[in-house]
CSV table of C-alpha atoms and ligand atoms in Angstrom, one decimal:
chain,number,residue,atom,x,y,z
D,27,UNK,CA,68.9,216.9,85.3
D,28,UNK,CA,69.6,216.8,81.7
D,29,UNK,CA,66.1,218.4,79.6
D,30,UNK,CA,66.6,216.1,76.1
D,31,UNK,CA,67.9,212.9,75.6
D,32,UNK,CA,71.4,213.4,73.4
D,33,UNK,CA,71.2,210.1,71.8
D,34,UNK,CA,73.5,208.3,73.1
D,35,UNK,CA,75.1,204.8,72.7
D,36,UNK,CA,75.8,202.5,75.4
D,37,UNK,CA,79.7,201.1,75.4
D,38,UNK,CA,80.7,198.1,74.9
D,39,UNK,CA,83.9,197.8,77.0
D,40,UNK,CA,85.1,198.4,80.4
D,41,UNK,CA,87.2,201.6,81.2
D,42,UNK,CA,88.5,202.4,84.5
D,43,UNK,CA,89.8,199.8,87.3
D,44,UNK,CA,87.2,197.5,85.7
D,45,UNK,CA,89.3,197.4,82.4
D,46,UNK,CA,92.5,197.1,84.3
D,47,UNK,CA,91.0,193.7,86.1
D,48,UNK,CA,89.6,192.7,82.4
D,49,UNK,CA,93.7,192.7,81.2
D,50,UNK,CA,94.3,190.6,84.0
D,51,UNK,CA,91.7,188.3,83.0
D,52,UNK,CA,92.7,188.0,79.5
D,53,UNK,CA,93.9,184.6,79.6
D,54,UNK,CA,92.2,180.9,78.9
D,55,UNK,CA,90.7,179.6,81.7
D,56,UNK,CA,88.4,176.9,82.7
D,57,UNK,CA,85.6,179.5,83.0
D,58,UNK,CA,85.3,182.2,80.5
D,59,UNK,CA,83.0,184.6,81.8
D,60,UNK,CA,80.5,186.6,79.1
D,61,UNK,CA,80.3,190.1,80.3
D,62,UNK,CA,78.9,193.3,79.3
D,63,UNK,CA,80.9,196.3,81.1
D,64,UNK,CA,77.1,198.4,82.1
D,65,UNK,CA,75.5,195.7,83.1
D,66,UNK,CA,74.5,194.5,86.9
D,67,UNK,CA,73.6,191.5,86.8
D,68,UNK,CA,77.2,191.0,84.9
D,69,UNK,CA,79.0,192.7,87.9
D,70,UNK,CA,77.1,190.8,90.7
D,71,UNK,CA,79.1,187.7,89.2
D,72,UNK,CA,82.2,189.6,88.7
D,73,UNK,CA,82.7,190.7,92.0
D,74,UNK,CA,81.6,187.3,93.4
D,75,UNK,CA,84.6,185.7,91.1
D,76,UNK,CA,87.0,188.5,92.5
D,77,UNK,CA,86.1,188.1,96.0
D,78,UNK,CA,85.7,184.3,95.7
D,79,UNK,CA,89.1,184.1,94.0
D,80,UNK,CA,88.3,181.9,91.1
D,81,UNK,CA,89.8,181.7,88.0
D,82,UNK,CA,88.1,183.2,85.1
D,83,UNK,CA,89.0,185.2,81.6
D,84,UNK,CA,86.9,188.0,80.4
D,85,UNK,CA,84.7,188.1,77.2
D,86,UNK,CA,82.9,191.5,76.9
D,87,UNK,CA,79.8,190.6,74.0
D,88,UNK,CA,77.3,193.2,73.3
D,89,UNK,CA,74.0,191.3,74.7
D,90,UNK,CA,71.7,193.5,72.5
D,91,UNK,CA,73.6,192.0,69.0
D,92,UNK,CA,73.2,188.1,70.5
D,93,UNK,CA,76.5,186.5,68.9
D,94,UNK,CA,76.2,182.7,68.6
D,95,UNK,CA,78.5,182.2,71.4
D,96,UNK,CA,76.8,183.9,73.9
D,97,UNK,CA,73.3,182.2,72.7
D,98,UNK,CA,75.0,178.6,73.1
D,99,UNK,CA,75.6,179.9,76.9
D,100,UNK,CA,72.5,182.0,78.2
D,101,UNK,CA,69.7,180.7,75.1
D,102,UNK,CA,67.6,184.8,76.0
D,103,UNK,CA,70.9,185.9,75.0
D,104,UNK,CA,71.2,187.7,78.1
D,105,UNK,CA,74.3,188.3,79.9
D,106,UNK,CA,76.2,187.5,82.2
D,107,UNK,CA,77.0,183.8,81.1
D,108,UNK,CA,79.8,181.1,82.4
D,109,UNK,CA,81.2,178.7,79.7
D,110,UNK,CA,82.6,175.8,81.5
D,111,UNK,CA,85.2,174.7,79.3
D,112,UNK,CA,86.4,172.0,82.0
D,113,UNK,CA,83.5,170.0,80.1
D,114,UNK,CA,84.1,168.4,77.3
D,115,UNK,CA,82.1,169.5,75.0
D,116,UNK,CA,81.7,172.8,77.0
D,117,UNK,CA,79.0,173.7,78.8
D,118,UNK,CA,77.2,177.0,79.6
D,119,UNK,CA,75.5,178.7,82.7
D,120,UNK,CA,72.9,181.7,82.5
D,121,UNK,CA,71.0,183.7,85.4
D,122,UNK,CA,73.1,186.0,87.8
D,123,UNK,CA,71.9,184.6,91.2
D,124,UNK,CA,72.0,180.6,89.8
D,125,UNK,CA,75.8,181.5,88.6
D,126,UNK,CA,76.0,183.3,92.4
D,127,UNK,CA,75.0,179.8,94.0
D,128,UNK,CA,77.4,177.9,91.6
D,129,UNK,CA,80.4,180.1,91.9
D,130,UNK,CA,79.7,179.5,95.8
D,131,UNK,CA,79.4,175.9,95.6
D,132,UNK,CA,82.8,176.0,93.3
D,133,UNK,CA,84.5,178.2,96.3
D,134,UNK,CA,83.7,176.1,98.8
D,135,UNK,CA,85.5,173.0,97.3
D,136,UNK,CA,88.2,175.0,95.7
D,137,UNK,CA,89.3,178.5,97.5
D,138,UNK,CA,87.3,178.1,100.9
D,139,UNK,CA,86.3,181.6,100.6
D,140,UNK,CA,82.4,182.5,101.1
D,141,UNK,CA,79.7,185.1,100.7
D,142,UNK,CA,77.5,182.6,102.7
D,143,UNK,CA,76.6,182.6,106.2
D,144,UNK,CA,78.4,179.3,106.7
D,145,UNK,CA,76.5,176.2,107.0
D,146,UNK,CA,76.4,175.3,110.3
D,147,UNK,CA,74.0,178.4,110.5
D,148,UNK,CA,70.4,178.1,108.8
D,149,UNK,CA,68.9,180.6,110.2
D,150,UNK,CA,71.8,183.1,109.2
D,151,UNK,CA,71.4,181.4,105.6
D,152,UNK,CA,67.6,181.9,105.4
D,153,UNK,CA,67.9,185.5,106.7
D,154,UNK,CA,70.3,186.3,104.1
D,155,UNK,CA,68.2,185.0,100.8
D,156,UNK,CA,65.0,186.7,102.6
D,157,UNK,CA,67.2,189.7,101.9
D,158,UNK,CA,68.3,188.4,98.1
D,159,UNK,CA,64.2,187.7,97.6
D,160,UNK,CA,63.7,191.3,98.6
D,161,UNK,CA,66.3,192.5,96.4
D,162,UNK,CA,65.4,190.8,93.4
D,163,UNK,CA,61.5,190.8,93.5
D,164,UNK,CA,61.4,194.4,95.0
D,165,UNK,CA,64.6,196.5,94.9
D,166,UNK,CA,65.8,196.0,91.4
D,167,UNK,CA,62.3,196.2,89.5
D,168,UNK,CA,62.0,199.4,91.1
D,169,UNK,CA,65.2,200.8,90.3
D,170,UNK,CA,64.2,200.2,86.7
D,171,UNK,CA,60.7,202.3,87.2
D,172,UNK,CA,61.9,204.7,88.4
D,173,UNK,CA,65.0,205.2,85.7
D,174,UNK,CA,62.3,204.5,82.9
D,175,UNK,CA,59.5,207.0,84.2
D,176,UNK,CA,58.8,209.9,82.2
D,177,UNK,CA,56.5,213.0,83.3
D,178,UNK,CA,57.3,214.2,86.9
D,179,UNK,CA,54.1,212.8,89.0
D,180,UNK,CA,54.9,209.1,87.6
D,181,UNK,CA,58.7,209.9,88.6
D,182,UNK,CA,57.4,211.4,92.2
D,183,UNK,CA,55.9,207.9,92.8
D,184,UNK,CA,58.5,205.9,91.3
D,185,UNK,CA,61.0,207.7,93.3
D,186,UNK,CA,59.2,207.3,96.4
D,187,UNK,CA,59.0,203.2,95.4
D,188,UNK,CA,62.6,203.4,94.8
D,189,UNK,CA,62.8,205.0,98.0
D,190,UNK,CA,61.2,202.6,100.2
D,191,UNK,CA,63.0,199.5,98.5
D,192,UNK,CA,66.0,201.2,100.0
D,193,UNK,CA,64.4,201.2,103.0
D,194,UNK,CA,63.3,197.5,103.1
D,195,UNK,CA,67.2,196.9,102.3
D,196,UNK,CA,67.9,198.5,105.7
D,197,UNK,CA,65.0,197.0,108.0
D,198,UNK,CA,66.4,193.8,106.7
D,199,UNK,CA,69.6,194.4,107.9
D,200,UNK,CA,68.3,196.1,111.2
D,201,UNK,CA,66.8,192.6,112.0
D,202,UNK,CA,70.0,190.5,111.5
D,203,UNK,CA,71.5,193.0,113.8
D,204,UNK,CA,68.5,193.1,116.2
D,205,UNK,CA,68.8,189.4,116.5
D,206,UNK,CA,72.7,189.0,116.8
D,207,UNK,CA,72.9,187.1,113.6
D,208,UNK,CA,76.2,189.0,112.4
D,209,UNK,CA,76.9,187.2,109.6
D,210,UNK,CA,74.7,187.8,108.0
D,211,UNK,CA,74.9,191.7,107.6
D,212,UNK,CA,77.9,191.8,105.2
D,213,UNK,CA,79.6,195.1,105.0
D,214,UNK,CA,76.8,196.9,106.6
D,215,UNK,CA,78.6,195.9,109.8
D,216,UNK,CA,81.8,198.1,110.2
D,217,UNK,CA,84.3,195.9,110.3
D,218,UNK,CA,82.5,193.0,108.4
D,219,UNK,CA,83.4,190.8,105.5
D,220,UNK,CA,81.6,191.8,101.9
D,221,UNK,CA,78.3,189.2,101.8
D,222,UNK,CA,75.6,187.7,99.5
D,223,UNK,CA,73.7,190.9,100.1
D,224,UNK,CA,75.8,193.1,99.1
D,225,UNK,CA,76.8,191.9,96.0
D,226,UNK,CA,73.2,191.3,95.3
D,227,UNK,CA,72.1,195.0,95.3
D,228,UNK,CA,75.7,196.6,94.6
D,229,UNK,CA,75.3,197.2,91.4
D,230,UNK,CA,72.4,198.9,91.7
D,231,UNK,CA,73.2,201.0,94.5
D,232,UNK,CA,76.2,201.9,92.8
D,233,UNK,CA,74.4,203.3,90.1
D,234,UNK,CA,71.7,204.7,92.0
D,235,UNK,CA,74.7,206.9,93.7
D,236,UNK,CA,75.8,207.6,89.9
D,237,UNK,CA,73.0,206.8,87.1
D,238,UNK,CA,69.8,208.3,89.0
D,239,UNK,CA,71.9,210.9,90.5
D,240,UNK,CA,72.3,212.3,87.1
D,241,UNK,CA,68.7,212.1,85.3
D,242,UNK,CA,66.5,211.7,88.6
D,243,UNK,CA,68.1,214.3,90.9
D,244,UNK,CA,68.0,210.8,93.3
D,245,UNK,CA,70.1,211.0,96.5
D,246,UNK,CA,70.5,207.7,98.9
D,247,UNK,CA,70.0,208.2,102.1
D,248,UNK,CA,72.0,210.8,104.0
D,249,UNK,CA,72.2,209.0,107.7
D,250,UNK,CA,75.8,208.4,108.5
D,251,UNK,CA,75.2,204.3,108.9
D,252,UNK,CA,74.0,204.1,105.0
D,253,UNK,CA,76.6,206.4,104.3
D,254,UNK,CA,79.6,204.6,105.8
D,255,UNK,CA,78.0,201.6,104.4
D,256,UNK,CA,78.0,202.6,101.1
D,257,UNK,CA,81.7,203.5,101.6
D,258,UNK,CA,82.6,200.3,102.5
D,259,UNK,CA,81.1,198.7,99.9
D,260,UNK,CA,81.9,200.8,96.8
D,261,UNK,CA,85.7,200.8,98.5
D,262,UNK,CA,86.0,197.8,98.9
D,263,UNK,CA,88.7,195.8,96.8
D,264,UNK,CA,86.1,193.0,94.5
D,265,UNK,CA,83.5,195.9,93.5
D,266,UNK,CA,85.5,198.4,92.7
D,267,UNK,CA,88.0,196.2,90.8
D,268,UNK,CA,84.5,195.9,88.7
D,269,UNK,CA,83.1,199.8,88.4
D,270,UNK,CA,84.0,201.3,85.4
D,271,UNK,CA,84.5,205.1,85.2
D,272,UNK,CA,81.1,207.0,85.6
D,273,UNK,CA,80.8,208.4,82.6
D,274,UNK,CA,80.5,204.7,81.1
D,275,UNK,CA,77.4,204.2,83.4
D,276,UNK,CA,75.5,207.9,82.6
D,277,UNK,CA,75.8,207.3,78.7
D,278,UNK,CA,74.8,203.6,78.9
D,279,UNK,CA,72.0,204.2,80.5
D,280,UNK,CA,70.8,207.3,78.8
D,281,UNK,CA,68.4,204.6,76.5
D,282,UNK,CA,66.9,203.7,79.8
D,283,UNK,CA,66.1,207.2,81.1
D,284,UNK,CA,64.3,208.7,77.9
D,285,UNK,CA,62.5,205.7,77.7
D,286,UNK,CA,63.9,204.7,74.2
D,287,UNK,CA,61.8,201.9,72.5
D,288,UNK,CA,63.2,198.5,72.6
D,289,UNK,CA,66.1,199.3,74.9
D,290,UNK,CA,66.4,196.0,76.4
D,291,UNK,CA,64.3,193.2,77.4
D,292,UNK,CA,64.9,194.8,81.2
D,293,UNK,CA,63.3,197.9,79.5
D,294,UNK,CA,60.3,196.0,77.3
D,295,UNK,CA,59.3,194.2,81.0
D,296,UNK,CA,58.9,197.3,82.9
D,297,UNK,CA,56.8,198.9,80.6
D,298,UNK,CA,54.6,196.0,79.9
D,299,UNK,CA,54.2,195.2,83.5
D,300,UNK,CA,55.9,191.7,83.4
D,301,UNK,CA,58.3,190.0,85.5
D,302,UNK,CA,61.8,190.8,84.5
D,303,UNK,CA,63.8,188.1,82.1
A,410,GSH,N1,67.8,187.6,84.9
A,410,GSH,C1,69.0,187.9,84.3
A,410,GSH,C2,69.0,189.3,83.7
A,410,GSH,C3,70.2,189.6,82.9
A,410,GSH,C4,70.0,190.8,82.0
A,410,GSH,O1,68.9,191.4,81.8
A,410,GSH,N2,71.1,191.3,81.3
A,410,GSH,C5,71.0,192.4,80.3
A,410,GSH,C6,72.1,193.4,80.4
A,410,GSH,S1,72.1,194.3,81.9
A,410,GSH,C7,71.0,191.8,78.9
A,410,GSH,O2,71.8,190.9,78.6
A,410,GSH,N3,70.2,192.4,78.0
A,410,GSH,C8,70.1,191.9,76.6
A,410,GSH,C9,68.7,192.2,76.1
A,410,GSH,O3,67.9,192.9,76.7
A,410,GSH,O4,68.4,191.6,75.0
A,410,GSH,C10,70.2,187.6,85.2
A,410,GSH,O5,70.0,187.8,86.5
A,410,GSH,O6,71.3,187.3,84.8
């Protein structure tokens, strides 16, 4: 684990496979899609466009400088953010999981492809966004607290948090599976279809496996199951046509694992307690 914070800047484009799929994307489309290359919530939407196979072009912003374009599309400046320029006068889109519900409402008129349970199931649909509700209210806050804590006996709880948001990740699928409800378990199934889930927590698995590796000694479980899952996730095709090279991830989030002062509003709502923006 690094012992000092080397100042570090987080980037502002993609490298990697990620930059290849941004060339690709480089042309007008009827969604341009405002991206930051480190960000999550960004590559939740990204791989949802990949795997949903809808049309979009690129535009990496830097959230933290708020330029006017991004602010007419997500008004906390956050990204990521859809412009809709099939609208006339365009129109914008904020929030990760509302773009999620969108791009899957688009899909299912335009490209019939689905991260959905389909329809015709409710229950398989209710299970899936009682595992999206964990994700977002429990997994991804705790991610954050443990990255941001500081002396070691606030990093042995936050750890053990982290740990047990992981956990409720897994009992969550162990109950689609105990019940039969298969579709609902995404690629934690071998053989399955990448799902709502996965691209829910993803991002932050992915740099739980990288990130908190580096400045929190963090390992992910070692059982074969989460470790085959974890394979066929990061493998697969949409996510990892959106991972940038590592070493984009440890410097970006360097800010966020010293603790910096006004590193993001992610950052300012974990250490004031509130709900993230
Ligand atoms: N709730 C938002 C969160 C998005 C978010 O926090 N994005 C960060 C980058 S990872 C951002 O744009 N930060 C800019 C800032 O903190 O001002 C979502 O799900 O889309």
């Amino acid at each position: 684990m690094p012992s000092q914070d080397s100042g570090k800047a987080y980037h502002t484009s993609c490298t990697g496979l990620a930059l290849e799929t941004v060339n690709v994307h480089s042309s007008p489309s009827d969604i341009t899609f405002f991206a930051a290359c480190f960000c999550p919530f960004v590559q939740r939407v990204w791989v949802a466009l990949e795997y949903l196979e809808i049309g979009y072009k690129v535009y990496e912003v830097d959230p933290y400088k708020k330029p006017a374009a991004l602010l007419e599309v997500s008004p906390k400046g956050l990204v990521p953010g859809l412009k809709l320029e099939s609208f006339s006068p365009p129109r914008g889109l904020n929030e990760s999981t509302v773009i999620l519900e969108y791009l899957e409402d688009l899909a299912a008129n335009a490209t019939n492809r689905s991260l959905l349970p389909p329809a015709s199931d409710p229950y398989a649909r209710a299970l899936t966004r009682l595992q999206a509700d964990h994700i977002n209210r429990t997994f991804v806050p705790s991610f954050y607290r443990f990255l941001q804590s500081q002396d070691s006996e606030q990093q042995i709880s936050a750890g053990k948090d982290f740990h047990a948001a992981i956990e409720g990740l897994v009992s969550n699928f162990e109950r689609a599976e105990n019940e039969g409800v298969h579709t609902a378990l995404g690629l934690w199934r071998e053989g399955g279809e990448i799902g709502w889930t996965d691209v829910m927590a993803g991002p932050w698995l992915f740099r739980s496996a990288n990130v908190l590796k580096h400045y929190r000694a963090f390992s992910l479980p070692e059982g074969p199951k989460f470790q085959s899952y974890l394979k066929r996730l990061f493998e697969h095709p949409a996510f990892k046509a959106t991972c940038s090279d590592e070493q984009l991830y440890l410097d970006s989030y360097e800010r966020y694992a010293w603790n910096r002062p006004n590193t993001s509003q992610v950052a300012n709502a974990i250490n004031s307690g509130r709900g993230l923006p």
